[in-house]
CSV table of C-alpha atoms and ligand atoms in Angstrom, one decimal:
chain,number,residue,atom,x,y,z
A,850,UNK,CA,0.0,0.0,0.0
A,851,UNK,CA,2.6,2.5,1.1
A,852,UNK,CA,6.3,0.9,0.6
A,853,UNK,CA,8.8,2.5,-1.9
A,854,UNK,CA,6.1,5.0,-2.9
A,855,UNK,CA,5.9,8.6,-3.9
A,856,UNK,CA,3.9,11.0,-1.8
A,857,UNK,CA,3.8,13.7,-4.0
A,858,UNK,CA,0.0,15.1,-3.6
A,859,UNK,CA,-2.8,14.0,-0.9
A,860,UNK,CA,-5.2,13.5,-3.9
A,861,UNK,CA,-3.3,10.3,-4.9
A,862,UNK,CA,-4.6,8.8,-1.5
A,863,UNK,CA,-7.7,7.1,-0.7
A,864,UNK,CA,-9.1,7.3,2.0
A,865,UNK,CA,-8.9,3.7,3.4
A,866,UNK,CA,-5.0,4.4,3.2
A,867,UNK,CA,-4.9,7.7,5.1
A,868,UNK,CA,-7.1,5.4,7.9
A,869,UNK,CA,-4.4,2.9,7.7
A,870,UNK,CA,-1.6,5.7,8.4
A,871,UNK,CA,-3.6,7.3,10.8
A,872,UNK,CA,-3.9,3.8,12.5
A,873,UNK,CA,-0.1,3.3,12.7
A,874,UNK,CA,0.2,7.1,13.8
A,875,UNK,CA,-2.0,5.8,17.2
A,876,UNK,CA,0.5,3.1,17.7
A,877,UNK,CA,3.2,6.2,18.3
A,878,UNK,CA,1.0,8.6,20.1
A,879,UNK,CA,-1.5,6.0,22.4
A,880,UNK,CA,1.5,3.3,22.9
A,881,UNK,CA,4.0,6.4,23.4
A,882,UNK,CA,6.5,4.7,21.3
A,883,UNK,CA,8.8,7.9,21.1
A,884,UNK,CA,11.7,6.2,19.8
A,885,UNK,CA,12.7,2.4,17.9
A,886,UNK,CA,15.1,1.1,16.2
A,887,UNK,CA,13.0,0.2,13.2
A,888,UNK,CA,14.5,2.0,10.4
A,889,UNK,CA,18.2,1.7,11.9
A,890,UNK,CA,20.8,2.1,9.0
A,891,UNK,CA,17.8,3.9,6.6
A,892,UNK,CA,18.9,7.5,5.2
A,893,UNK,CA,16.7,10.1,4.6
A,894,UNK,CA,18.1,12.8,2.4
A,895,UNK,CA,16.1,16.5,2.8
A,896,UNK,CA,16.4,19.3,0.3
A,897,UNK,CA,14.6,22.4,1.0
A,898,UNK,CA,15.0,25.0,-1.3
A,899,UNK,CA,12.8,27.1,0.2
A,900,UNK,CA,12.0,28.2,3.7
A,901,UNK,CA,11.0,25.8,6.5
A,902,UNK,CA,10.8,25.2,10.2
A,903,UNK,CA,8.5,23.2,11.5
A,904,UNK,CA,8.8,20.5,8.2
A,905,UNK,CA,12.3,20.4,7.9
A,906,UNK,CA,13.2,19.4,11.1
A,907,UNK,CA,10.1,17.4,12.0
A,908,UNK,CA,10.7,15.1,9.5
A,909,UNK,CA,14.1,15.0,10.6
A,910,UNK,CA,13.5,14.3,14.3
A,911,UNK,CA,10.9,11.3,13.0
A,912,UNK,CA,14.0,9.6,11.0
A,913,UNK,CA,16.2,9.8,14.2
A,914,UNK,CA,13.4,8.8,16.6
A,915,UNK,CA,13.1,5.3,14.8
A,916,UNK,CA,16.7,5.1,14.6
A,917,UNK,CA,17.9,6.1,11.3
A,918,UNK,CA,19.8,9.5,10.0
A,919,UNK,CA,19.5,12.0,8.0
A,920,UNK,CA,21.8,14.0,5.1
A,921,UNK,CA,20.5,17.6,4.9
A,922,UNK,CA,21.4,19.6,1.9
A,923,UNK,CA,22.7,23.2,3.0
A,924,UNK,CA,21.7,26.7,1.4
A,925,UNK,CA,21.9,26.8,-2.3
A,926,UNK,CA,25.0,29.3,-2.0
A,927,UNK,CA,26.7,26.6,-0.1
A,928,UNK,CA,26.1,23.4,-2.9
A,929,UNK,CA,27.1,22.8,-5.8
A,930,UNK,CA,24.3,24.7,-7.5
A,931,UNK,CA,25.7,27.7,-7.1
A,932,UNK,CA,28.1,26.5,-9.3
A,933,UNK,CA,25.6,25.8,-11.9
A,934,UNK,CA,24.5,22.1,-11.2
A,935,UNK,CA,21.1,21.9,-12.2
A,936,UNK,CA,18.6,20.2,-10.4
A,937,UNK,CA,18.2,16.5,-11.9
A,938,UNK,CA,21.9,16.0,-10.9
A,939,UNK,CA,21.6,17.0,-7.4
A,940,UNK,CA,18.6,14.9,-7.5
A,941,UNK,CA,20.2,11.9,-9.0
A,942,UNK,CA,23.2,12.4,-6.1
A,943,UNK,CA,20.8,12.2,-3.5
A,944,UNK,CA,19.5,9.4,-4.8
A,945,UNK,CA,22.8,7.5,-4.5
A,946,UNK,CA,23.1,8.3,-1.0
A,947,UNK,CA,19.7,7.9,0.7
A,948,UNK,CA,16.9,5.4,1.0
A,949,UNK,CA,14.1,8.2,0.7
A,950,UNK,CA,14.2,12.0,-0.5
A,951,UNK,CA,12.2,14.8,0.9
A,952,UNK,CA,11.9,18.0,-1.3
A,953,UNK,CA,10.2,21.5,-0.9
A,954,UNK,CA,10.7,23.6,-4.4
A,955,UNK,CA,9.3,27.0,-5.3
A,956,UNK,CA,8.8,25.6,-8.6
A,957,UNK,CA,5.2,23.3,-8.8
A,958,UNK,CA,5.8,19.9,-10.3
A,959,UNK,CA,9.3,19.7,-9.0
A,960,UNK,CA,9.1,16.6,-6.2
A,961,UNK,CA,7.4,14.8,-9.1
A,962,UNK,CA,10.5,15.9,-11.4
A,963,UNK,CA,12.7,14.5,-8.9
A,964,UNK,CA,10.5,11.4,-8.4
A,965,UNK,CA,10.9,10.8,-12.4
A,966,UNK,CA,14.2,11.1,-11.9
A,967,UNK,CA,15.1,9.2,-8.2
A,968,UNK,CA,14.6,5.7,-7.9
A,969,UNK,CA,14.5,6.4,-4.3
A,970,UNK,CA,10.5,7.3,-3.1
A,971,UNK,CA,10.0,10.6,-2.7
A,972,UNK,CA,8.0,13.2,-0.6
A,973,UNK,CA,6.7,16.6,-1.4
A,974,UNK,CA,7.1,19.0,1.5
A,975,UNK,CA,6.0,21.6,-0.9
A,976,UNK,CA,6.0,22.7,-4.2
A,977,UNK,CA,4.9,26.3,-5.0
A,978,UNK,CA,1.5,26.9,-4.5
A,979,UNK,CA,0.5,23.5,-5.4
A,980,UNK,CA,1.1,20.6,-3.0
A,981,UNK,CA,1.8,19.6,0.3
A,982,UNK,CA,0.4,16.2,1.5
A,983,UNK,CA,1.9,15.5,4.5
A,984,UNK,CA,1.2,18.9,6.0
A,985,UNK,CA,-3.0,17.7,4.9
A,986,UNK,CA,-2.0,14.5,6.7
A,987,UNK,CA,-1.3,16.0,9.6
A,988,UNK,CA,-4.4,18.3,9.8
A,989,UNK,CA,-6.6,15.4,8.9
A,990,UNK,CA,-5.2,12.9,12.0
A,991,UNK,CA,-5.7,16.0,14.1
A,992,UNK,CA,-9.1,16.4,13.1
A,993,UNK,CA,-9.4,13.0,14.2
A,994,UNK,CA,-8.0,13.3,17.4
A,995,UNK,CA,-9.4,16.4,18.5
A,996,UNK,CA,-13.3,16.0,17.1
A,997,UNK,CA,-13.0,12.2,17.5
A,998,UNK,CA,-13.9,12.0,13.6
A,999,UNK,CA,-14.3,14.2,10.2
A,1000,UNK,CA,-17.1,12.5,8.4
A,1001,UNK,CA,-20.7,15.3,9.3
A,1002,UNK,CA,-18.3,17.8,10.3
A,1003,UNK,CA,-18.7,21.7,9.2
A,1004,UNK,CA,-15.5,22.7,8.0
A,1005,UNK,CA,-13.9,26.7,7.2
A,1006,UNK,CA,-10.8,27.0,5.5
A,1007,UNK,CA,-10.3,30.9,5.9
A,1008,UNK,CA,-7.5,32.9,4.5
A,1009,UNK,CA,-5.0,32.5,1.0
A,1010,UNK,CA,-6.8,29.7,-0.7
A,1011,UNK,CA,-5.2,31.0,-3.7
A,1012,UNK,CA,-1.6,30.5,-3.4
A,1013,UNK,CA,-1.4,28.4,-0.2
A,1014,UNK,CA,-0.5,25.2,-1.1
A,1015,UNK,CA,-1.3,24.1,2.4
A,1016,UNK,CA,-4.7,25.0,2.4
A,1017,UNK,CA,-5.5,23.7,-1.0
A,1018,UNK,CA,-3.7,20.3,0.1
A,1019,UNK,CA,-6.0,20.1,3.0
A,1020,UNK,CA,-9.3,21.0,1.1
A,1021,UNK,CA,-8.5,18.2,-1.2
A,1022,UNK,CA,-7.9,16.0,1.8
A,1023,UNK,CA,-10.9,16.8,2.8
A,1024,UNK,CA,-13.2,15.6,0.4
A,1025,UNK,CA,-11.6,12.0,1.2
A,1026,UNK,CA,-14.0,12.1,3.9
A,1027,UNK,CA,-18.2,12.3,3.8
A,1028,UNK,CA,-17.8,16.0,5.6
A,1029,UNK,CA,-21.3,17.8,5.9
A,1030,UNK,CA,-20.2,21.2,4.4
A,1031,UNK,CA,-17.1,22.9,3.8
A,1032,UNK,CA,-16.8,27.2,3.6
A,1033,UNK,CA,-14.4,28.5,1.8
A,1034,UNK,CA,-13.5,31.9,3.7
A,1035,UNK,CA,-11.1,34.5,1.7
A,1036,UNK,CA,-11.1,37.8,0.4
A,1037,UNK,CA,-12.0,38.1,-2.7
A,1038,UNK,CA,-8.4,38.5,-4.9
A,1039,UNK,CA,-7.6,35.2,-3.0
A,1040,UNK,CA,-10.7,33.1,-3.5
A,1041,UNK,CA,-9.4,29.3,-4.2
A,1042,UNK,CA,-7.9,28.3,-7.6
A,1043,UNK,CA,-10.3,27.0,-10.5
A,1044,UNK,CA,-8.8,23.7,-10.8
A,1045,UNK,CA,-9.6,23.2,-6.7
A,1046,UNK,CA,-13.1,23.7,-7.5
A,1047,UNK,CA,-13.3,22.1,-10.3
A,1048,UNK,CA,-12.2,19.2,-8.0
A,1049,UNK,CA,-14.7,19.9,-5.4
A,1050,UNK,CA,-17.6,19.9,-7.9
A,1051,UNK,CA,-16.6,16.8,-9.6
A,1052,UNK,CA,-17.1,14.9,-6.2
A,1053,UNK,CA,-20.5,16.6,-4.8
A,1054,UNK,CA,-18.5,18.6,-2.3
A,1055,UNK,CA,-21.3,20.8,-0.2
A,1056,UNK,CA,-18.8,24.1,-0.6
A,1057,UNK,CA,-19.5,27.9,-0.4
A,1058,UNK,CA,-17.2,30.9,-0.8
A,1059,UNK,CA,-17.9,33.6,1.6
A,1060,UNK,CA,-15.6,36.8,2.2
A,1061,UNK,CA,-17.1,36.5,6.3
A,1062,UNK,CA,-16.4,34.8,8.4
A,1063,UNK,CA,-18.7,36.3,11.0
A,1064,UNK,CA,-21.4,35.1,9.1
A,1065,UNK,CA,-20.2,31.5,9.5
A,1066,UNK,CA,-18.7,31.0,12.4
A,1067,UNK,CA,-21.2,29.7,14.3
A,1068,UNK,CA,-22.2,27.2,12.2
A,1069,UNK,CA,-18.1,25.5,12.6
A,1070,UNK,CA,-16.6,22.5,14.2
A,1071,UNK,CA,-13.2,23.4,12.1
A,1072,UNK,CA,-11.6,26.6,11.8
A,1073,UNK,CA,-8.5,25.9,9.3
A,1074,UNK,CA,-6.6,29.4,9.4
A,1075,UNK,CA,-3.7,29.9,6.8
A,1076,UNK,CA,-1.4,33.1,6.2
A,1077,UNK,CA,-1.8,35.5,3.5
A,1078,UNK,CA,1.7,34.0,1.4
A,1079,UNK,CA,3.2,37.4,1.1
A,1080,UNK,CA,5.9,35.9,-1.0
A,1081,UNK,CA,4.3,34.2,-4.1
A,1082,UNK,CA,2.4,37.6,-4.8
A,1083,UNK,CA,3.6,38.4,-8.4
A,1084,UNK,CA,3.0,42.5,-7.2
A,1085,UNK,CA,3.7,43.5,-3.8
A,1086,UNK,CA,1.2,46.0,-4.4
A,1087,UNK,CA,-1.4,43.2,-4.3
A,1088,UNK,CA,-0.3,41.8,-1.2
A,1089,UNK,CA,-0.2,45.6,0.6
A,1090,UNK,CA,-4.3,45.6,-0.1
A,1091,UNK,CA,-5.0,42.4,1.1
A,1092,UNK,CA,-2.5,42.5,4.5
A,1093,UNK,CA,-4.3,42.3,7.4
A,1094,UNK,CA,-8.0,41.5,5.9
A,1095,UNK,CA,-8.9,39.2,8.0
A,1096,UNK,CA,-7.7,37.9,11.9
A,1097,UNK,CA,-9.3,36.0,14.2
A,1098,UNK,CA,-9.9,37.5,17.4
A,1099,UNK,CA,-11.0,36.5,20.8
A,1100,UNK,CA,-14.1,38.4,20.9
A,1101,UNK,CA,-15.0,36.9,17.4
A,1102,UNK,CA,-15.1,33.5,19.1
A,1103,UNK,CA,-18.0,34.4,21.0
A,1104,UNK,CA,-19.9,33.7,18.2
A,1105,UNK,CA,-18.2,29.9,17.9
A,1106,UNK,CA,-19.4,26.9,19.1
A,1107,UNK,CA,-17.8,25.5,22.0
A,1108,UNK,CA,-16.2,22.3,20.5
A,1109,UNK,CA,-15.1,25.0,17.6
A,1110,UNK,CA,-10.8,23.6,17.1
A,1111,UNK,CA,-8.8,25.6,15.4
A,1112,UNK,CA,-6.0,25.4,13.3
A,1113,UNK,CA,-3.5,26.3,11.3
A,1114,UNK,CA,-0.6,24.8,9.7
A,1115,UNK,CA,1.9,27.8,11.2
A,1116,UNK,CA,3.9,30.2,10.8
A,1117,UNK,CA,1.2,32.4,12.3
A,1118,UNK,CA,1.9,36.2,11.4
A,1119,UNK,CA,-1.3,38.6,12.3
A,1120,UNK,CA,-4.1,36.1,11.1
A,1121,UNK,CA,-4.7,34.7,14.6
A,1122,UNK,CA,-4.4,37.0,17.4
A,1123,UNK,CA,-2.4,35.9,20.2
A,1124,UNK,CA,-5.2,36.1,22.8
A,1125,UNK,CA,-6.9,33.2,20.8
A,1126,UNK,CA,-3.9,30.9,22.2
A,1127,UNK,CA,-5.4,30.4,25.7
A,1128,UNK,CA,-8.4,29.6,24.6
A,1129,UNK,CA,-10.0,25.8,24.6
A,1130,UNK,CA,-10.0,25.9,20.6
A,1131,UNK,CA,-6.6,27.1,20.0
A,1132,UNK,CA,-5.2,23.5,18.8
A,1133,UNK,CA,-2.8,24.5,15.9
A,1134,UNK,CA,0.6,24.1,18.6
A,1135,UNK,CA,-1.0,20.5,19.7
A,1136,UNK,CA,-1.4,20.0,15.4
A,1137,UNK,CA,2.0,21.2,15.0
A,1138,UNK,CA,3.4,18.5,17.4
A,1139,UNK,CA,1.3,15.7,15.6
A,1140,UNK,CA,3.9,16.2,12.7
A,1141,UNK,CA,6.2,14.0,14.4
A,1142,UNK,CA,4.0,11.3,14.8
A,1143,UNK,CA,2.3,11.5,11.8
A,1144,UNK,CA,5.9,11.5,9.8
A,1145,UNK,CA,7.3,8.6,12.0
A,1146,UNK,CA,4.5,6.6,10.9
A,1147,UNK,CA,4.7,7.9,7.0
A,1148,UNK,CA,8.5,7.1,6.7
A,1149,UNK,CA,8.3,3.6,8.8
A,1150,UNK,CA,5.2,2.9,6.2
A,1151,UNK,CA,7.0,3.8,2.9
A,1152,UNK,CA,10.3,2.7,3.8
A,1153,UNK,CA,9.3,-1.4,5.5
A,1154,UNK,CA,5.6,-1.4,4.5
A,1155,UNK,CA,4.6,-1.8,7.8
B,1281,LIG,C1,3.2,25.8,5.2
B,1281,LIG,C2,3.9,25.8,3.9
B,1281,LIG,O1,5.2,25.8,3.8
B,1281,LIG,O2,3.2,25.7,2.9
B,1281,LIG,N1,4.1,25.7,6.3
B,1281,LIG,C3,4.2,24.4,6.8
B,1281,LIG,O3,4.8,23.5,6.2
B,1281,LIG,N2,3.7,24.1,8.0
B,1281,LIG,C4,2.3,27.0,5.4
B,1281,LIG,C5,2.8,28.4,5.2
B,1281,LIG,O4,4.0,28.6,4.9
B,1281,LIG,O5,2.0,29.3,5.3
């Protein structure tokens, strides 16, 4: 099901294999099995040519926790391709070294380039505006942990849905599931892509794009906040009319219900205030720290098949 494959996008998942991950990922977190020795002498190699945190070094902590290592490829000024290499070499290097590959480009379609290329599987941890399945992974399992389920759930996806590849990997993700309505929240220069609803209305999805999310908040068990991705705006003039449109306040979440969880798949800038954190739906930190689990349980899958 999993072993020696790809994961380059969450839509090439069904749903009765994101069950069978989010099963092993229950193994980790109920049995507390922190650490093993299961993938002991496995390399993972990570490339990221663009910014990261919380993916880079998740997915790095998850290869040593079940007891393999890691090879990290530095800043671009400090490889080779700042000598000119382009990237199918670096690719096919990395392939010689490591067991599995883990890429984030600027460039959409570039993990599947470098899975044309490597015989070695590998993940997209994000290309462009496009994909980013194991960041949907994540917000699904947590989902599942925090509202005990996602089928009948009323979902909001509020903020860039235009050039956030995290948000338009987790409405896809989504739609894996029998949810009972999903709102689509954004200003209006950053309403969701064509081709994502284009998806959505090829499976029956019960969606509606709103600019408010006043109007419906109430009606919410899942608050999915993203950033306004200041750096994939062709015209900084753009971004300057759209900064700050929307945050989520404390006094907004009057309105919420009280099993309302919220999150986000970070960096936070202004979207959520900081106020919201103490509150009983501020989840995205707990969601954050899922990323180890759910990564432990996506590498020990692809790499043994079990
Ligand atoms: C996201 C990304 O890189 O797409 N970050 C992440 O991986 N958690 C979201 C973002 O940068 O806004």
């Amino acid at each position: 099901m999993f072993k020696g494959r790809d994961v380059l996008a969450i839509t090439d998942f069904t749903r009765e294999e994101l069950e069978r991950l989010f099963r092993a990922v229950d193994e980790i977190v109920e049995g507390k099995v922190l650490a093993s020795r299961v993938l002991e002498g496995c390399i993972m190699a990570t490339a990221f040519f663009e910014p990261s945190t919380r993916t880079r070094l998740s997915f790095q902590t998850a290869m040593l926790r079940l007891g393999g290592g890691y090879i990290d490829l530095a800043e671009v000024t400090r490889t080779s391709i700042a000598k000119g290499e382009n990237l199918a070499d670096t690719i096919r290097m990395l392939d010689s070294y490591a067991d599995i590959i883990v890429i984030r480009h600027r460039i959409e379609g570039a993990a599947k380039f470098a899975a044309e290329i490597a015989e070695a599987p590998v993940i997209n941890a994000g290309d462009g505006t496009r994909h980013h399945p194991t960041q949907a992974m994540i917000d699904l399992y947590a989902i599942r942990r925090f509202q005990g389920r996602i089928d009948g759930l009323v979902v909001g996806v509020l903020g860039d849905l235009k050039y956030g590849r995290a948000a338009s990997s987790f409405i896809y993700g989504v739609t894996l599931f029998n949810i009972s309505k999903l709102f689509l929240i954004s200003p209006p220069s950053l309403r969701v892509r064509d081709e994502v609803k284009e998806y959505l209305r090829a499976r029956s999805v019960n969606y509606e794009e709103t600019e408010d999310l006043k109007e419906v908040l109430h009606e919410l068990d899942v608050l999915y906040v993203t950033r306004i991705q200041k750096e994939r705006f062709p015209d900084p003039m753009e971004y300057e009319k759209v900064k700050g449109s929307y945050i989520v306040t404390r006094s907004l979440l009057q309105e919420a219900k009280d099993k309302l969880v919220i999150l986000h798949p970070l960096p936070r800038v202004d979207e959520i205030s900081l106020d919201v954190d103490e509150t009983p739906h501020a989840k995205y930190f707990e969601q954050a720290k899922l990323g180890i689990p759910v990564r432990m349980a996506l590498l020990k899958l692809v790499l043994r098949g079990d």
